[in-house]
Coordinates of C-alpha atoms in Angstrom, one line a residue:
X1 CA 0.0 0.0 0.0
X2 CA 2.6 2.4 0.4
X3 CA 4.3 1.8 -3.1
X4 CA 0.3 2.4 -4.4
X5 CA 0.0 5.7 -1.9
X6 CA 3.9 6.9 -3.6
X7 CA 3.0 5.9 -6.9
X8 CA -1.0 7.4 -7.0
X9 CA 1.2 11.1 -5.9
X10 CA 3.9 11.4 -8.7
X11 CA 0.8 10.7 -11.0
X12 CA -1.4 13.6 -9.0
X13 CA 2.2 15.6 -8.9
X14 CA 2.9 14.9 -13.1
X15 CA -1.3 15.9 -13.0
X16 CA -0.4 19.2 -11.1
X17 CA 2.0 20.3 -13.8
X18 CA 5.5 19.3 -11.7
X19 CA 8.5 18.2 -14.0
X20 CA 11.2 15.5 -13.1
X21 CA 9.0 13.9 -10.8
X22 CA 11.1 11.2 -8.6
X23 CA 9.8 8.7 -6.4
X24 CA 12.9 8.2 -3.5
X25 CA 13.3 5.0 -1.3
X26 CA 13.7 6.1 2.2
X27 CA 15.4 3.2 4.7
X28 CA 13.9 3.4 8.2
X29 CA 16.4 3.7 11.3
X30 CA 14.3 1.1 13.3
X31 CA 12.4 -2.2 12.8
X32 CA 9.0 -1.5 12.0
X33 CA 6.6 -3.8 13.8
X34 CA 4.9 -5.5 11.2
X35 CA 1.0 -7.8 12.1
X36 CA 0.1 -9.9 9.2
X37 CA -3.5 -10.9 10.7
X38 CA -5.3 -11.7 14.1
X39 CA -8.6 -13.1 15.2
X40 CA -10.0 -13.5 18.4
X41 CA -13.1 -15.1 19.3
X42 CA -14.6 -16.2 22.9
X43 CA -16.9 -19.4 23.4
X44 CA -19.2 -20.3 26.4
X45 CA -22.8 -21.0 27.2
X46 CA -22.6 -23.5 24.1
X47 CA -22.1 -20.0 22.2
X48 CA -18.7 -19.0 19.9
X49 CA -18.5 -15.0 19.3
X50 CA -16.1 -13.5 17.3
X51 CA -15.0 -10.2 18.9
X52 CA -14.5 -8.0 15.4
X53 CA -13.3 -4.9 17.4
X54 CA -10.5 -6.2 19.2
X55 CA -7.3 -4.7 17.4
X56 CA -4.2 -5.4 18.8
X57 CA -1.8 -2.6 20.1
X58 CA 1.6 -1.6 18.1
X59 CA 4.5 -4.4 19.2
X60 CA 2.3 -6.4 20.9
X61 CA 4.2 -10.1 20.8
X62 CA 2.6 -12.7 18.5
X63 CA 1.5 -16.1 18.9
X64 CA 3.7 -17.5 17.0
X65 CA 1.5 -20.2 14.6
X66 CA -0.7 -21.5 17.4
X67 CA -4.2 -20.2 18.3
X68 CA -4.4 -19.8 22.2
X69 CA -7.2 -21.1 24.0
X70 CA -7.6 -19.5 26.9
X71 CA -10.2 -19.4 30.1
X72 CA -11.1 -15.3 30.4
X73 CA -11.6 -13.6 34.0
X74 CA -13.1 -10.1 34.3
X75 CA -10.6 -7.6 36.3
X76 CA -12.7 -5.1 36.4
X77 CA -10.1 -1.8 36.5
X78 CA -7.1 -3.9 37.1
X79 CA -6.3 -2.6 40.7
X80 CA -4.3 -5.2 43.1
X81 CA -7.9 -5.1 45.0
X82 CA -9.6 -6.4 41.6
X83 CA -7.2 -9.5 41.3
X84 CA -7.3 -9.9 45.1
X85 CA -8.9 -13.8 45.3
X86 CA -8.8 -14.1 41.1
X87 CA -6.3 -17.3 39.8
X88 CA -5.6 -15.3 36.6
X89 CA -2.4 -17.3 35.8
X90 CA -2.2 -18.7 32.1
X91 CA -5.6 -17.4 31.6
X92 CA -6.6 -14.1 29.0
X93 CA -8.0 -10.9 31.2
X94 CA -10.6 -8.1 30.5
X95 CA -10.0 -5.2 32.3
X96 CA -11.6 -1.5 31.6
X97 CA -9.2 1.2 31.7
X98 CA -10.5 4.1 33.6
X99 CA -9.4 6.8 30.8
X100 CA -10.3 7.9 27.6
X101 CA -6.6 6.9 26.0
X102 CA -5.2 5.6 22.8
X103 CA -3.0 3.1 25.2
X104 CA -3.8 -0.4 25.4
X105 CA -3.8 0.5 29.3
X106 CA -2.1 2.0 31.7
X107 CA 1.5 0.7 31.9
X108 CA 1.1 -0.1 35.9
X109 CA -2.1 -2.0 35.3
X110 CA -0.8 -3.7 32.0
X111 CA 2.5 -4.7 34.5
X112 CA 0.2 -5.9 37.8
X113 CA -1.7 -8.6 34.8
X114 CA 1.3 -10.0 33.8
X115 CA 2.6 -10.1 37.3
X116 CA 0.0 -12.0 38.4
X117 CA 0.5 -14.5 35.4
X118 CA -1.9 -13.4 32.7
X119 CA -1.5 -14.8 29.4
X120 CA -3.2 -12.5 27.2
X121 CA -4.9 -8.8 28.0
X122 CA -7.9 -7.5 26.5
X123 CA -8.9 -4.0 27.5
X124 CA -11.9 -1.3 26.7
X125 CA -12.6 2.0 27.5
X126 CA -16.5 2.1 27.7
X127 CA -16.6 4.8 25.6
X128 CA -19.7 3.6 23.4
X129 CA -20.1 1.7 20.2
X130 CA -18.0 -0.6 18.4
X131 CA -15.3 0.5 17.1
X132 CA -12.3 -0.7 16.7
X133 CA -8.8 1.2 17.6
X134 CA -5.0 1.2 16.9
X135 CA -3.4 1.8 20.3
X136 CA 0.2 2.9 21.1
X137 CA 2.9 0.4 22.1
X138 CA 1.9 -1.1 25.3
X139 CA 5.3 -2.3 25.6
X140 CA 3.7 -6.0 27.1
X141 CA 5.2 -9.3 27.1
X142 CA 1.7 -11.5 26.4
X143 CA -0.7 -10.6 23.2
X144 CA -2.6 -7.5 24.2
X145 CA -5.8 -6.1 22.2
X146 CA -8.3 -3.2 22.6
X147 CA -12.2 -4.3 22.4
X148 CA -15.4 -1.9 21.4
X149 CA -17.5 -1.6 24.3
X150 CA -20.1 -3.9 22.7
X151 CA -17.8 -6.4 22.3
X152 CA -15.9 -5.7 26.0
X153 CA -19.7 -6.0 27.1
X154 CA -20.9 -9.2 25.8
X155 CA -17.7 -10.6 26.6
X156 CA -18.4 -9.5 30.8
X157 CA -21.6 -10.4 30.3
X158 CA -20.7 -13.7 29.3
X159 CA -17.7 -14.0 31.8
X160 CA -21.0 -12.7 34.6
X161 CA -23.5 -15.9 33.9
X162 CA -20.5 -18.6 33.1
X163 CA -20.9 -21.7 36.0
X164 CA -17.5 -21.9 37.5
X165 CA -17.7 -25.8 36.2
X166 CA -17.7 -24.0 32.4
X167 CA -16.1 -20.4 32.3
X168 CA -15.5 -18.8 28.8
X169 CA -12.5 -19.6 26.9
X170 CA -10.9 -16.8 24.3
X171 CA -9.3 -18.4 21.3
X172 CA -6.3 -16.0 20.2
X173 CA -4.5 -15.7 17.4
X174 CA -1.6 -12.7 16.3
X175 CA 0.9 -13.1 13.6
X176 CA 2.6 -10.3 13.9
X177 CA 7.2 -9.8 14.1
X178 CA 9.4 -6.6 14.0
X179 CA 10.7 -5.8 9.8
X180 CA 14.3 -5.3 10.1
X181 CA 14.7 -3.3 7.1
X182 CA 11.3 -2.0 6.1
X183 CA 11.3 0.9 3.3
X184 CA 9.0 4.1 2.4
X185 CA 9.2 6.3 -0.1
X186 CA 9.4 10.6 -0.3
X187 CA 7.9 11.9 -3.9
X188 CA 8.7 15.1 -5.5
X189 CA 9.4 16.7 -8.2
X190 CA 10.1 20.4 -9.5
X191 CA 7.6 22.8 -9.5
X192 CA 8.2 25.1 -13.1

């Protein structure tokens, strides 16, 4: 896509009237993290939901080729009083962050789930609808994503009416690695 987006503005440049238009590759100083694809989906109550929103934030680690299945416990805002008396070890969390961010969560809270042995972290903001969001690095060690509050909802809900005997599970799945020497490009040309 960014070869199209380069190429589609020398043509809207040569369009404009601009001579000795030039297309330029442009190394980048850093790896770029690169996600190929992801799906995440929760079953219980003899019910399997795909949760559409959930996007997972820049650098989150991948799963390498295996879908996780995971049980799912409900954290509520992630405090060391909300996983007081939960076994969250090997098993995905939800947790609500309590502001209206572009972060996956707050870095303590994000630190305190993995402390305590979480697998996987989803997190939602509340903030209405479904949509789905790009968070910033959340800099975690176990695949992280951001749900819609629809989604983050059902998937409480869900967690709310489980029988301990059955709890929902969260089938994960990121394929995703750091590009060692990705490229873009500058365009320009000369303006007569």
């Amino acid at each position: 896509a960014d070869t199209e987006d380069a190429q589609w503005l020398q043509n809207k440049f040569r369009q404009a009237g601009l001579t000795d238009t030039r297309i330029q590759t442009v190394a980048y100083l850093a790896p770029q993290w690169a996600p190929r694809g992801w799906s995440v989906a929760v079953s219980g109550g003899g019910k399997t939901m795909p949760l559409t929103t959930a996007q997972p934030p820049y650098g989150s680690p991948a799963t390498g080729d295996k879908d996780l299945n995971l049980e799912i416990v409900y954290v509520g805002l992630g405090s060391e009083a909300d996983f007081k008396g939960r076994d969250v070890r090997g098993k995905a969390v939800l947790l609500v962050k309590s502001s209206l961010s572009r972060q996956a969560g707050p870095p303590d809270i994000l630190k305190r789930a993995e402390d305590h042995g979480a697998a996987a972290i989803l997190s939602t903001d509340m903030r209405g609808g479904n949509y789905s969001a790009q968070s910033y690095r959340a800099y975690t060690h176990v695949p992280s994503f951001h749900l819609g509050t629809k989604d983050a909802e059902s998937l409480r809900d869900l967690i709310g009416r489980a029988q301990a005997s059955d709890p929902p599970h969260l089938r994960i799945k990121l394929d995703a690695d750091w590009a060692s020497d990705p490229k873009s490009y500058l365009v320009w040309g000369t303006l007569p």
